[in-house]
PDB file of C-alpha atoms in Angstrom:
ATOM      1  CA  MET A   1       9.936  29.574 -63.063  1.00  0.00           C
ATOM      2  CA  SER A   2      13.421  30.606 -64.137  1.00  0.00           C
ATOM      3  CA  SER A   3      15.892  28.073 -65.162  1.00  0.00           C
ATOM      4  CA  ILE A   4      18.782  27.362 -62.813  1.00  0.00           C
ATOM      5  CA  ILE A   5      22.335  28.214 -63.764  1.00  0.00           C
ATOM      6  CA  TYR A   6      25.120  26.325 -61.925  1.00  0.00           C
ATOM      7  CA  ALA A   7      28.370  28.210 -61.797  1.00  0.00           C
ATOM      8  CA  GLN A   8      31.858  27.153 -60.869  1.00  0.00           C
ATOM      9  CA  ASP A   9      32.999  30.792 -60.714  1.00  0.00           C
ATOM     10  CA  VAL A  10      31.390  33.946 -59.822  1.00  0.00           C
ATOM     11  CA  ARG A  11      29.117  35.556 -62.479  1.00  0.00           C
ATOM     12  CA  MET A  12      26.192  37.831 -62.889  1.00  0.00           C
ATOM     13  CA  PRO A  13      23.461  38.219 -65.540  1.00  0.00           C
ATOM     14  CA  GLN A  14      24.977  39.600 -68.740  1.00  0.00           C
ATOM     15  CA  PHE A  15      23.122  42.911 -68.698  1.00  0.00           C
ATOM     16  CA  PHE A  16      25.315  43.953 -65.708  1.00  0.00           C
ATOM     17  CA  GLY A  17      28.318  45.653 -67.335  1.00  0.00           C
ATOM     18  CA  ASN A  18      30.305  48.892 -67.652  1.00  0.00           C
ATOM     19  CA  GLY A  19      28.038  51.903 -68.137  1.00  0.00           C
ATOM     20  CA  MET A  20      25.071  50.364 -66.291  1.00  0.00           C
ATOM     21  CA  VAL A  21      22.686  52.596 -64.450  1.00  0.00           C
ATOM     22  CA  LEU A  22      21.167  51.545 -61.058  1.00  0.00           C
ATOM     23  CA  GLN A  23      18.093  53.082 -59.720  1.00  0.00           C
ATOM     24  CA  ARG A  24      18.550  55.949 -57.241  1.00  0.00           C
ATOM     25  CA  GLU A  25      16.505  56.248 -53.938  1.00  0.00           C
ATOM     26  CA  ALA A  26      15.623  52.565 -53.985  1.00  0.00           C
ATOM     27  CA  HIS A  27      17.278  49.398 -52.613  1.00  0.00           C
ATOM     28  CA  ILE A  28      19.608  48.038 -55.327  1.00  0.00           C
ATOM     29  CA  PRO A  29      19.293  44.323 -56.097  1.00  0.00           C
ATOM     30  CA  ILE A  30      22.469  42.571 -57.239  1.00  0.00           C
ATOM     31  CA  TRP A  31      22.476  38.901 -57.940  1.00  0.00           C
ATOM     32  CA  GLY A  32      24.218  36.108 -59.760  1.00  0.00           C
ATOM     33  CA  TRP A  33      25.774  32.629 -59.382  1.00  0.00           C
ATOM     34  CA  ALA A  34      28.821  31.150 -57.801  1.00  0.00           C
ATOM     35  CA  GLN A  35      30.082  27.853 -56.446  1.00  0.00           C
ATOM     36  CA  ALA A  36      27.584  26.675 -53.695  1.00  0.00           C
ATOM     37  CA  GLY A  37      28.698  27.948 -50.282  1.00  0.00           C
ATOM     38  CA  SER A  38      30.902  30.724 -51.658  1.00  0.00           C
ATOM     39  CA  LYS A  39      31.051  33.723 -49.251  1.00  0.00           C
ATOM     40  CA  LEU A  40      30.863  36.976 -51.356  1.00  0.00           C
ATOM     41  CA  THR A  41      31.086  40.642 -50.594  1.00  0.00           C
ATOM     42  CA  VAL A  42      29.291  43.083 -52.861  1.00  0.00           C
ATOM     43  CA  SER A  43      30.151  46.709 -52.728  1.00  0.00           C
ATOM     44  CA  ILE A  44      29.865  50.095 -54.473  1.00  0.00           C
ATOM     45  CA  ASN A  45      32.941  52.196 -54.225  1.00  0.00           C
ATOM     46  CA  ASN A  46      33.651  55.721 -55.200  1.00  0.00           C
ATOM     47  CA  PRO A  47      36.995  56.052 -57.117  1.00  0.00           C
ATOM     48  CA  SER A  48      36.991  59.877 -56.969  1.00  0.00           C
ATOM     49  CA  ASN A  49      37.024  59.657 -53.075  1.00  0.00           C
ATOM     50  CA  GLY A  50      39.968  57.261 -52.804  1.00  0.00           C
ATOM     51  CA  GLY A  51      37.838  54.212 -53.447  1.00  0.00           C
ATOM     52  CA  LYS A  52      35.581  54.803 -50.402  1.00  0.00           C
ATOM     53  CA  THR A  53      32.886  52.181 -49.967  1.00  0.00           C
ATOM     54  CA  ILE A  54      29.410  53.796 -50.033  1.00  0.00           C
ATOM     55  CA  ALA A  55      27.446  50.455 -49.856  1.00  0.00           C
ATOM     56  CA  LYS A  56      28.259  46.899 -49.073  1.00  0.00           C
ATOM     57  CA  ALA A  57      26.574  43.644 -48.224  1.00  0.00           C
ATOM     58  CA  LYS A  58      27.724  39.994 -47.684  1.00  0.00           C
ATOM     59  CA  VAL A  59      25.967  36.853 -48.998  1.00  0.00           C
ATOM     60  CA  VAL A  60      26.581  33.134 -49.217  1.00  0.00           C
ATOM     61  CA  ALA A  61      25.738  31.299 -52.410  1.00  0.00           C
ATOM     62  CA  ASN A  62      22.935  28.709 -51.796  1.00  0.00           C
ATOM     63  CA  ASN A  63      23.011  24.991 -52.727  1.00  0.00           C
ATOM     64  CA  ASN A  64      21.973  25.859 -56.315  1.00  0.00           C
ATOM     65  CA  GLY A  65      24.884  28.372 -56.554  1.00  0.00           C
ATOM     66  CA  GLU A  66      22.491  31.354 -56.526  1.00  0.00           C
ATOM     67  CA  TRP A  67      23.075  34.534 -54.526  1.00  0.00           C
ATOM     68  CA  LYS A  68      21.304  37.890 -54.173  1.00  0.00           C
ATOM     69  CA  VAL A  69      21.797  41.008 -52.101  1.00  0.00           C
ATOM     70  CA  TYR A  70      20.073  44.366 -51.768  1.00  0.00           C
ATOM     71  CA  LEU A  71      22.259  47.305 -51.290  1.00  0.00           C
ATOM     72  CA  PRO A  72      20.936  50.364 -49.437  1.00  0.00           C
ATOM     73  CA  LYS A  73      19.393  53.288 -51.175  1.00  0.00           C
ATOM     74  CA  GLN A  74      21.752  55.806 -52.819  1.00  0.00           C
ATOM     75  CA  LYS A  75      21.512  59.297 -54.219  1.00  0.00           C
ATOM     76  CA  ALA A  76      22.291  59.936 -57.926  1.00  0.00           C
ATOM     77  CA  GLY A  77      25.966  59.935 -58.819  1.00  0.00           C
ATOM     78  CA  GLY A  78      28.807  58.267 -60.390  1.00  0.00           C
ATOM     79  CA  PRO A  79      30.965  56.885 -61.955  1.00  0.00           C
ATOM     80  CA  TYR A  80      31.232  54.221 -59.173  1.00  0.00           C
ATOM     81  CA  LYS A  81      32.727  50.738 -59.134  1.00  0.00           C
ATOM     82  CA  LEU A  82      30.517  47.875 -58.441  1.00  0.00           C
ATOM     83  CA  ASN A  83      32.778  45.021 -57.125  1.00  0.00           C
ATOM     84  CA  VAL A  84      32.006  41.419 -56.170  1.00  0.00           C
ATOM     85  CA  LEU A  85      34.671  39.796 -54.096  1.00  0.00           C
ATOM     86  CA  ASP A  86      35.263  36.215 -53.046  1.00  0.00           C
ATOM     87  CA  GLY A  87      37.277  36.617 -49.918  1.00  0.00           C
ATOM     88  CA  THR A  88      39.849  39.304 -50.891  1.00  0.00           C
ATOM     89  CA  ASP A  89      39.783  38.506 -54.632  1.00  0.00           C
ATOM     90  CA  ILE A  90      37.823  40.838 -56.845  1.00  0.00           C
ATOM     91  CA  LYS A  91      35.938  38.497 -59.217  1.00  0.00           C
ATOM     92  CA  LEU A  92      33.781  41.104 -61.041  1.00  0.00           C
ATOM     93  CA  SER A  93      34.155  44.858 -61.350  1.00  0.00           C
ATOM     94  CA  TYR A  94      32.045  47.325 -63.430  1.00  0.00           C
ATOM     95  CA  GLU A  95      31.808  50.997 -63.787  1.00  0.00           C
ATOM     96  CA  VAL A  96      28.292  51.966 -62.886  1.00  0.00           C
ATOM     97  CA  PHE A  97      26.169  55.051 -62.278  1.00  0.00           C
ATOM     98  CA  ILE A  98      23.241  55.787 -60.030  1.00  0.00           C
ATOM     99  CA  GLY A  99      20.241  57.658 -61.532  1.00  0.00           C
ATOM    100  CA  ASP A 100      16.827  56.825 -63.070  1.00  0.00           C
ATOM    101  CA  VAL A 101      16.188  53.566 -64.872  1.00  0.00           C
ATOM    102  CA  PHE A 102      13.362  52.942 -67.538  1.00  0.00           C
ATOM    103  CA  LEU A 103      12.231  49.840 -69.338  1.00  0.00           C
ATOM    104  CA  PHE A 104      11.080  50.263 -72.941  1.00  0.00           C
ATOM    105  CA  SER A 105       9.435  47.199 -74.400  1.00  0.00           C
ATOM    106  CA  GLY A 106       6.968  46.169 -77.122  1.00  0.00           C
ATOM    107  CA  GLN A 107       6.697  46.067 -80.930  1.00  0.00           C
ATOM    108  CA  SER A 108       8.141  48.021 -83.875  1.00  0.00           C
ATOM    109  CA  ASN A 109       7.266  51.464 -82.486  1.00  0.00           C
ATOM    110  CA  GLN A 110       9.638  50.785 -79.630  1.00  0.00           C
ATOM    111  CA  GLU A 111      12.303  49.107 -81.741  1.00  0.00           C
ATOM    112  CA  LEU A 112      12.524  51.485 -84.702  1.00  0.00           C
ATOM    113  CA  PRO A 113      16.183  52.654 -84.864  1.00  0.00           C
ATOM    114  CA  ILE A 114      17.230  56.193 -85.630  1.00  0.00           C
ATOM    115  CA  ARG A 115      18.847  55.071 -88.845  1.00  0.00           C
ATOM    116  CA  ARG A 116      15.474  54.435 -90.378  1.00  0.00           C
ATOM    117  CA  CYS A 117      14.166  57.857 -89.650  1.00  0.00           C
ATOM    118  CA  MET A 118      17.169  60.068 -90.407  1.00  0.00           C
ATOM    119  CA  ASP A 119      15.107  62.167 -92.870  1.00  0.00           C
ATOM    120  CA  LYS A 120      13.116  63.422 -89.891  1.00  0.00           C
ATOM    121  CA  VAL A 121      15.655  63.462 -87.019  1.00  0.00           C
ATOM    122  CA  GLY A 122      19.097  63.660 -88.680  1.00  0.00           C
ATOM    123  CA  ASP A 123      19.624  67.268 -87.869  1.00  0.00           C
ATOM    124  CA  LEU A 124      18.823  66.685 -84.202  1.00  0.00           C
ATOM    125  CA  VAL A 125      21.248  63.766 -83.695  1.00  0.00           C
ATOM    126  CA  LYS A 126      24.240  64.518 -85.946  1.00  0.00           C
ATOM    127  CA  ASP A 127      26.017  66.746 -83.484  1.00  0.00           C
ATOM    128  CA  TYR A 128      24.514  65.559 -80.164  1.00  0.00           C
ATOM    129  CA  THR A 129      26.510  63.702 -77.484  1.00  0.00           C
ATOM    130  CA  ASN A 130      25.273  62.956 -73.913  1.00  0.00           C
ATOM    131  CA  ASP A 131      27.480  60.766 -71.778  1.00  0.00           C
ATOM    132  CA  HIS A 132      24.810  60.815 -69.023  1.00  0.00           C
ATOM    133  CA  VAL A 133      22.292  58.747 -71.034  1.00  0.00           C
ATOM    134  CA  HIS A 134      23.110  55.015 -71.098  1.00  0.00           C
ATOM    135  CA  ILE A 135      21.159  52.578 -73.340  1.00  0.00           C
ATOM    136  CA  LEU A 136      21.064  48.849 -73.307  1.00  0.00           C
ATOM    137  CA  LYS A 137      19.413  47.052 -76.178  1.00  0.00           C
ATOM    138  CA  ILE A 138      18.600  43.397 -75.263  1.00  0.00           C
ATOM    139  CA  PRO A 139      19.462  41.192 -78.225  1.00  0.00           C
ATOM    140  CA  GLN A 140      16.626  39.110 -79.607  1.00  0.00           C
ATOM    141  CA  GLN A 141      16.392  35.574 -78.310  1.00  0.00           C
ATOM    142  CA  TYR A 142      13.685  33.043 -77.913  1.00  0.00           C
ATOM    143  CA  TYR A 143      12.757  30.415 -75.328  1.00  0.00           C
ATOM    144  CA  PHE A 144       9.145  29.481 -75.401  1.00  0.00           C
ATOM    145  CA  SER A 145       8.823  27.163 -72.339  1.00  0.00           C
ATOM    146  CA  ALA A 146       9.691  29.429 -69.479  1.00  0.00           C
ATOM    147  CA  PRO A 147      11.327  32.684 -68.419  1.00  0.00           C
ATOM    148  CA  GLN A 148      15.119  32.505 -68.319  1.00  0.00           C
ATOM    149  CA  ALA A 149      17.521  33.478 -65.570  1.00  0.00           C
ATOM    150  CA  ASP A 150      19.930  35.167 -68.039  1.00  0.00           C
ATOM    151  CA  CYS A 151      20.040  36.713 -71.580  1.00  0.00           C
ATOM    152  CA  LYS A 152      22.556  37.328 -74.314  1.00  0.00           C
ATOM    153  CA  GLY A 153      25.044  40.028 -73.466  1.00  0.00           C
ATOM    154  CA  ALA A 154      25.157  43.515 -75.043  1.00  0.00           C
ATOM    155  CA  PRO A 155      27.181  46.647 -74.136  1.00  0.00           C
ATOM    156  CA  TRP A 156      25.690  49.661 -72.568  1.00  0.00           C
ATOM    157  CA  VAL A 157      26.182  52.736 -74.820  1.00  0.00           C
ATOM    158  CA  SER A 158      25.907  56.399 -74.295  1.00  0.00           C
ATOM    159  CA  ILE A 159      24.342  58.840 -76.845  1.00  0.00           C
ATOM    160  CA  SER A 160      26.719  60.134 -79.569  1.00  0.00           C
ATOM    161  CA  PRO A 161      26.712  60.684 -83.302  1.00  0.00           C
ATOM    162  CA  GLU A 162      28.663  57.373 -83.547  1.00  0.00           C
ATOM    163  CA  THR A 163      26.169  55.276 -81.653  1.00  0.00           C
ATOM    164  CA  CYS A 164      22.836  56.879 -82.349  1.00  0.00           C
ATOM    165  CA  SER A 165      21.978  55.087 -85.632  1.00  0.00           C
ATOM    166  CA  ASN A 166      21.283  51.751 -83.883  1.00  0.00           C
ATOM    167  CA  ILE A 167      19.561  53.260 -80.904  1.00  0.00           C
ATOM    168  CA  ALA A 168      15.782  53.097 -80.897  1.00  0.00           C
ATOM    169  CA  ALA A 169      14.425  56.561 -81.804  1.00  0.00           C
ATOM    170  CA  LEU A 170      11.821  56.766 -79.124  1.00  0.00           C
ATOM    171  CA  SER A 171      14.104  55.621 -76.266  1.00  0.00           C
ATOM    172  CA  TYR A 172      16.752  58.065 -77.626  1.00  0.00           C
ATOM    173  CA  PHE A 173      14.583  61.085 -77.363  1.00  0.00           C
ATOM    174  CA  VAL A 174      12.815  60.191 -74.247  1.00  0.00           C
ATOM    175  CA  GLY A 175      16.131  59.454 -72.520  1.00  0.00           C
ATOM    176  CA  LYS A 176      17.630  62.726 -73.745  1.00  0.00           C
ATOM    177  CA  GLU A 177      14.626  64.750 -72.578  1.00  0.00           C
ATOM    178  CA  LEU A 178      14.513  63.049 -69.097  1.00  0.00           C
ATOM    179  CA  GLN A 179      18.280  63.573 -68.591  1.00  0.00           C
ATOM    180  CA  GLU A 180      18.235  67.179 -69.477  1.00  0.00           C
ATOM    181  CA  LYS A 181      15.265  67.745 -67.189  1.00  0.00           C
ATOM    182  CA  GLU A 182      16.400  65.783 -64.143  1.00  0.00           C
ATOM    183  CA  GLY A 183      20.119  66.291 -64.430  1.00  0.00           C
ATOM    184  CA  VAL A 184      20.963  62.759 -63.362  1.00  0.00           C
ATOM    185  CA  HIS A 185      22.252  59.742 -65.254  1.00  0.00           C
ATOM    186  CA  VAL A 186      19.438  57.959 -67.121  1.00  0.00           C
ATOM    187  CA  GLY A 187      19.567  54.263 -68.003  1.00  0.00           C
ATOM    188  CA  ILE A 188      17.312  52.875 -70.822  1.00  0.00           C
ATOM    189  CA  ILE A 189      16.742  49.171 -71.133  1.00  0.00           C
ATOM    190  CA  ASN A 190      15.108  48.406 -74.518  1.00  0.00           C
ATOM    191  CA  SER A 191      13.660  44.916 -74.801  1.00  0.00           C
ATOM    192  CA  SER A 192      11.511  45.074 -77.921  1.00  0.00           C
ATOM    193  CA  VAL A 193      10.858  42.914 -80.964  1.00  0.00           C
ATOM    194  CA  GLY A 194       9.273  44.515 -83.958  1.00  0.00           C
ATOM    195  CA  GLY A 195       6.610  42.523 -85.898  1.00  0.00           C
ATOM    196  CA  THR A 196       5.480  40.521 -82.871  1.00  0.00           C
ATOM    197  CA  ARG A 197       1.809  39.941 -82.164  1.00  0.00           C
ATOM    198  CA  VAL A 198       0.273  41.492 -79.159  1.00  0.00           C
ATOM    199  CA  GLU A 199      -0.410  38.081 -77.622  1.00  0.00           C
ATOM    200  CA  CYS A 200       3.336  37.679 -77.231  1.00  0.00           C
ATOM    201  CA  TRP A 201       3.299  40.394 -74.652  1.00  0.00           C
ATOM    202  CA  VAL A 202       0.278  39.070 -72.600  1.00  0.00           C
ATOM    203  CA  SER A 203       0.751  36.703 -69.672  1.00  0.00           C
ATOM    204  CA  ARG A 204      -0.216  33.128 -69.887  1.00  0.00           C
ATOM    205  CA  GLU A 205      -2.753  33.590 -67.147  1.00  0.00           C
ATOM    206  CA  THR A 206      -4.472  36.361 -69.150  1.00  0.00           C
ATOM    207  CA  LEU A 207      -4.467  34.462 -72.388  1.00  0.00           C
ATOM    208  CA  SER A 208      -5.946  31.336 -70.705  1.00  0.00           C
ATOM    209  CA  GLN A 209      -9.064  33.290 -69.967  1.00  0.00           C
TER     210      GLN A 209
END
């Protein structure tokens, strides 16, 4: 059971941010917290088309201050603006893209950054830039009692010679190949912790057996 976060103002999980990629051709979940009873409007707008709204939903925060909407399916594209309004006031606004999203998780083979294997891949990354690959590395954090409703924040970054050293090598090259093949924005969420035991990644129900 996730912990409850009570909010006096509108906020969203910290992995929402500029450069985020939302999954194409699937209903888009957007959620967060606000003062209980707040009436919110969540929309995706297209700045290149005069700010035209391409998706919108309304929601009221429940007694715990929680809210969630599902925006309709969208084709790949962007950059768009993801806005959350309380009445006519824009409370949150992020530049987002719509494409394909992948989760990378596990141990050291998922976390190994490019800086630690430059002897093998240096020539492949030193001059390569791809603004259509967006990567988020979830910072390490620990809470052993229950899943959490939020996590520490980190910026979404695109692939470039300046950012590549801290990007996990596996997610870098998989993201690069997928983007070049599909021709859409690709979002990589990397939640990995090197050196962890395999039991850390197994559910409580399975371990209890």
